[in-house]
PDB file of C-alpha atoms in Angstrom:
ATOM      1  CA  GLN A   1      22.681-159.314  22.362  1.00 74.00           C
ATOM      2  CA  VAL A   2      23.556-162.831  23.808  1.00 80.00           C
ATOM      3  CA  LEU A   3      27.175-163.533  25.122  1.00 92.00           C
ATOM      4  CA  LEU A   4      27.864-167.395  25.219  1.00 95.00           C
ATOM      5  CA  VAL A   5      30.856-169.049  27.239  1.00 96.00           C
ATOM      6  CA  GLU A   6      31.608-172.525  26.976  1.00 98.00           C
ATOM      7  CA  SER A   7      33.190-174.673  29.416  1.00 98.00           C
ATOM      8  CA  GLY A   8      33.685-178.327  30.451  1.00 98.00           C
ATOM      9  CA  GLY A   9      36.282-179.548  27.454  1.00 98.00           C
ATOM     10  CA  GLY A  10      39.350-181.531  28.194  1.00 98.00           C
ATOM     11  CA  LEU A  11      41.267-184.651  27.312  1.00 98.00           C
ATOM     12  CA  VAL A  12      39.653-188.042  27.853  1.00 98.00           C
ATOM     13  CA  GLN A  13      40.300-191.652  26.827  1.00 98.00           C
ATOM     14  CA  PRO A  14      38.066-193.353  24.106  1.00 98.00           C
ATOM     15  CA  GLY A  15      34.760-194.474  25.771  1.00 98.00           C
ATOM     16  CA  GLY A  16      34.922-191.783  28.264  1.00 98.00           C
ATOM     17  CA  SER A  17      32.526-189.263  29.077  1.00 98.00           C
ATOM     18  CA  LEU A  18      32.459-185.224  29.424  1.00 98.00           C
ATOM     19  CA  ARG A  19      29.724-182.612  29.936  1.00 98.00           C
ATOM     20  CA  LEU A  20      29.914-179.434  28.361  1.00 98.00           C
ATOM     21  CA  SER A  21      28.359-176.314  29.512  1.00 98.00           C
ATOM     22  CA  CYS A  22      26.753-173.096  27.643  1.00 98.00           C
ATOM     23  CA  ALA A  23      26.234-170.239  30.130  1.00 97.00           C
ATOM     24  CA  ALA A  24      24.659-167.172  28.520  1.00 96.00           C
ATOM     25  CA  SER A  25      23.881-163.469  29.433  1.00 93.00           C
ATOM     26  CA  GLY A  26      20.742-161.640  28.450  1.00 85.00           C
ATOM     27  CA  SER A  27      17.312-162.060  28.827  1.00 87.00           C
ATOM     28  CA  ILE A  28      16.109-164.066  25.929  1.00 89.00           C
ATOM     29  CA  PHE A  29      17.712-167.234  26.459  1.00 93.00           C
ATOM     30  CA  SER A  30      14.658-168.774  27.543  1.00 93.00           C
ATOM     31  CA  PHE A  31      12.997-167.812  24.180  1.00 95.00           C
ATOM     32  CA  ILE A  32      15.652-169.040  21.591  1.00 95.00           C
ATOM     33  CA  ALA A  33      16.443-172.351  20.298  1.00 97.00           C
ATOM     34  CA  MET A  34      20.036-173.381  21.234  1.00 97.00           C
ATOM     35  CA  ALA A  35      22.335-175.822  19.572  1.00 98.00           C
ATOM     36  CA  TRP A  36      25.848-176.989  19.965  1.00 98.00           C
ATOM     37  CA  TYR A  37      28.384-177.194  16.925  1.00 98.00           C
ATOM     38  CA  ARG A  38      31.825-178.374  16.367  1.00 98.00           C
ATOM     39  CA  GLN A  39      34.969-178.038  14.297  1.00 98.00           C
ATOM     40  CA  ALA A  40      37.669-180.525  13.840  1.00 97.00           C
ATOM     41  CA  PRO A  41      40.992-179.461  12.517  1.00 92.00           C
ATOM     42  CA  GLY A  42      40.944-178.831   8.829  1.00 94.00           C
ATOM     43  CA  LYS A  43      37.053-179.409   8.736  1.00 96.00           C
ATOM     44  CA  GLN A  44      34.200-177.196   8.487  1.00 97.00           C
ATOM     45  CA  ARG A  45      32.152-176.291  11.513  1.00 97.00           C
ATOM     46  CA  GLU A  46      29.124-179.035  11.996  1.00 98.00           C
ATOM     47  CA  LEU A  47      25.933-178.820  13.808  1.00 98.00           C
ATOM     48  CA  VAL A  48      25.928-181.599  16.694  1.00 98.00           C
ATOM     49  CA  ALA A  49      23.145-180.976  18.537  1.00 98.00           C
ATOM     50  CA  ARG A  50      20.030-178.877  18.966  1.00 98.00           C
ATOM     51  CA  ILE A  51      17.002-178.169  21.444  1.00 98.00           C
ATOM     52  CA  THR A  52      13.830-176.043  21.533  1.00 98.00           C
ATOM     53  CA  PRO A  53      13.416-173.125  23.590  1.00 97.00           C
ATOM     54  CA  ARG A  54      11.474-174.967  26.188  1.00 97.00           C
ATOM     55  CA  GLY A  55      13.618-178.118  26.133  1.00 96.00           C
ATOM     56  CA  ASP A  56      10.745-180.344  24.746  1.00 97.00           C
ATOM     57  CA  SER A  57      12.400-181.477  21.445  1.00 98.00           C
ATOM     58  CA  THR A  58      15.739-182.255  20.482  1.00 98.00           C
ATOM     59  CA  ASP A  59      17.785-183.295  17.143  1.00 98.00           C
ATOM     60  CA  TYR A  60      21.196-184.816  16.823  1.00 98.00           C
ATOM     61  CA  ALA A  61      23.566-185.463  13.980  1.00 98.00           C
ATOM     62  CA  ASP A  62      23.733-189.008  12.980  1.00 98.00           C
ATOM     63  CA  SER A  63      27.423-189.390  14.258  1.00 97.00           C
ATOM     64  CA  VAL A  64      26.407-188.591  17.772  1.00 98.00           C
ATOM     65  CA  LYS A  65      22.931-189.973  18.047  1.00 98.00           C
ATOM     66  CA  GLY A  66      22.695-192.401  21.003  1.00 98.00           C
ATOM     67  CA  ARG A  67      25.867-191.043  22.472  1.00 98.00           C
ATOM     68  CA  PHE A  68      25.369-187.352  23.033  1.00 98.00           C
ATOM     69  CA  THR A  69      22.395-185.510  24.815  1.00 98.00           C
ATOM     70  CA  ILE A  70      21.648-181.937  24.954  1.00 98.00           C
ATOM     71  CA  SER A  71      19.717-180.309  27.771  1.00 98.00           C
ATOM     72  CA  ARG A  72      19.179-176.770  28.825  1.00 98.00           C
ATOM     73  CA  ASP A  73      18.118-175.046  32.374  1.00 97.00           C
ATOM     74  CA  ASN A  74      16.519-171.626  31.463  1.00 96.00           C
ATOM     75  CA  ALA A  75      16.289-170.757  35.012  1.00 96.00           C
ATOM     76  CA  LYS A  76      20.099-170.832  35.125  1.00 96.00           C
ATOM     77  CA  LYS A  77      20.442-169.742  31.266  1.00 97.00           C
ATOM     78  CA  THR A  78      22.801-172.547  30.630  1.00 97.00           C
ATOM     79  CA  ALA A  79      22.641-175.155  27.745  1.00 98.00           C
ATOM     80  CA  TYR A  80      24.516-178.656  28.193  1.00 98.00           C
ATOM     81  CA  LEU A  81      25.986-181.200  26.249  1.00 98.00           C
ATOM     82  CA  GLN A  82      26.569-184.678  28.017  1.00 98.00           C
ATOM     83  CA  MET A  83      28.987-186.759  25.822  1.00 98.00           C
ATOM     84  CA  ASN A  84      29.332-190.392  26.357  1.00 98.00           C
ATOM     85  CA  SER A  85      31.251-193.215  24.533  1.00 98.00           C
ATOM     86  CA  LEU A  86      33.524-190.903  23.311  1.00 98.00           C
ATOM     87  CA  LYS A  87      35.510-191.529  20.024  1.00 98.00           C
ATOM     88  CA  PRO A  88      38.624-190.035  18.547  1.00 97.00           C
ATOM     89  CA  GLU A  89      36.581-188.705  15.923  1.00 97.00           C
ATOM     90  CA  ASP A  90      34.718-186.425  18.424  1.00 98.00           C
ATOM     91  CA  THR A  91      38.095-184.421  18.726  1.00 98.00           C
ATOM     92  CA  ALA A  92      37.169-180.821  18.040  1.00 98.00           C
ATOM     93  CA  VAL A  93      36.443-177.245  19.333  1.00 98.00           C
ATOM     94  CA  TYR A  94      32.736-177.303  20.557  1.00 98.00           C
ATOM     95  CA  TYR A  95      30.894-174.293  20.206  1.00 98.00           C
ATOM     96  CA  CYS A  96      27.377-173.364  21.544  1.00 97.00           C
ATOM     97  CA  ASN A  97      25.328-170.868  19.554  1.00 97.00           C
ATOM     98  CA  THR A  98      21.599-170.348  18.732  1.00 96.00           C
ATOM     99  CA  TYR A  99      19.748-172.486  16.047  1.00 96.00           C
ATOM    100  CA  PRO A 100      19.856-171.173  13.500  1.00 95.00           C
ATOM    101  CA  MET A 101      23.306-169.904  14.433  1.00 94.00           C
ATOM    102  CA  ARG A 102      23.941-166.311  14.666  1.00 93.00           C
ATOM    103  CA  PRO A 103      27.692-165.238  13.382  1.00 92.00           C
ATOM    104  CA  ASN A 104      28.049-162.492  16.217  1.00 91.00           C
ATOM    105  CA  TYR A 105      27.221-164.866  19.045  1.00 92.00           C
ATOM    106  CA  TRP A 106      30.246-167.205  18.478  1.00 94.00           C
ATOM    107  CA  GLY A 107      32.244-167.589  21.611  1.00 91.00           C
ATOM    108  CA  GLN A 108      35.819-169.119  22.120  1.00 95.00           C
ATOM    109  CA  GLY A 109      34.829-172.536  22.164  1.00 97.00           C
ATOM    110  CA  THR A 110      35.926-175.507  24.388  1.00 98.00           C
ATOM    111  CA  GLN A 111      38.431-177.926  23.246  1.00 98.00           C
ATOM    112  CA  VAL A 112      37.521-181.716  23.556  1.00 98.00           C
ATOM    113  CA  THR A 113      40.270-184.273  22.756  1.00 98.00           C
ATOM    114  CA  VAL A 114      39.659-188.080  22.763  1.00 98.00           C
ATOM    115  CA  SER A 115      42.776-189.912  22.827  1.00 97.00           C
ATOM    116  CA  SER A 116      44.588-192.810  24.679  1.00 95.00           C
TER     117      SER A 116
END
């Protein structure tokens, strides 16, 4: 079992940046692929970015390529999402989970609001 806790969200102006963190419990973190997902109001949850267990390969949704960077620190059992050049359409609740996602691993998420 892995417990995931997201943090780092907030209100930011268009063009701004935020760094999200996902702290994990348990001993298997370094062996599992991780991902960030988001859910905007009235929309389905979508995959934003994913990273392999060792962090040597990443993949991004087309909508965030070139603006977001996923990373991880296995010693700290933490995954990160650096978000730059934020747009209003990035407004959503952001969640971390494994990849593929495991239904019982969803946390509370962290709200990101991009607005002037």
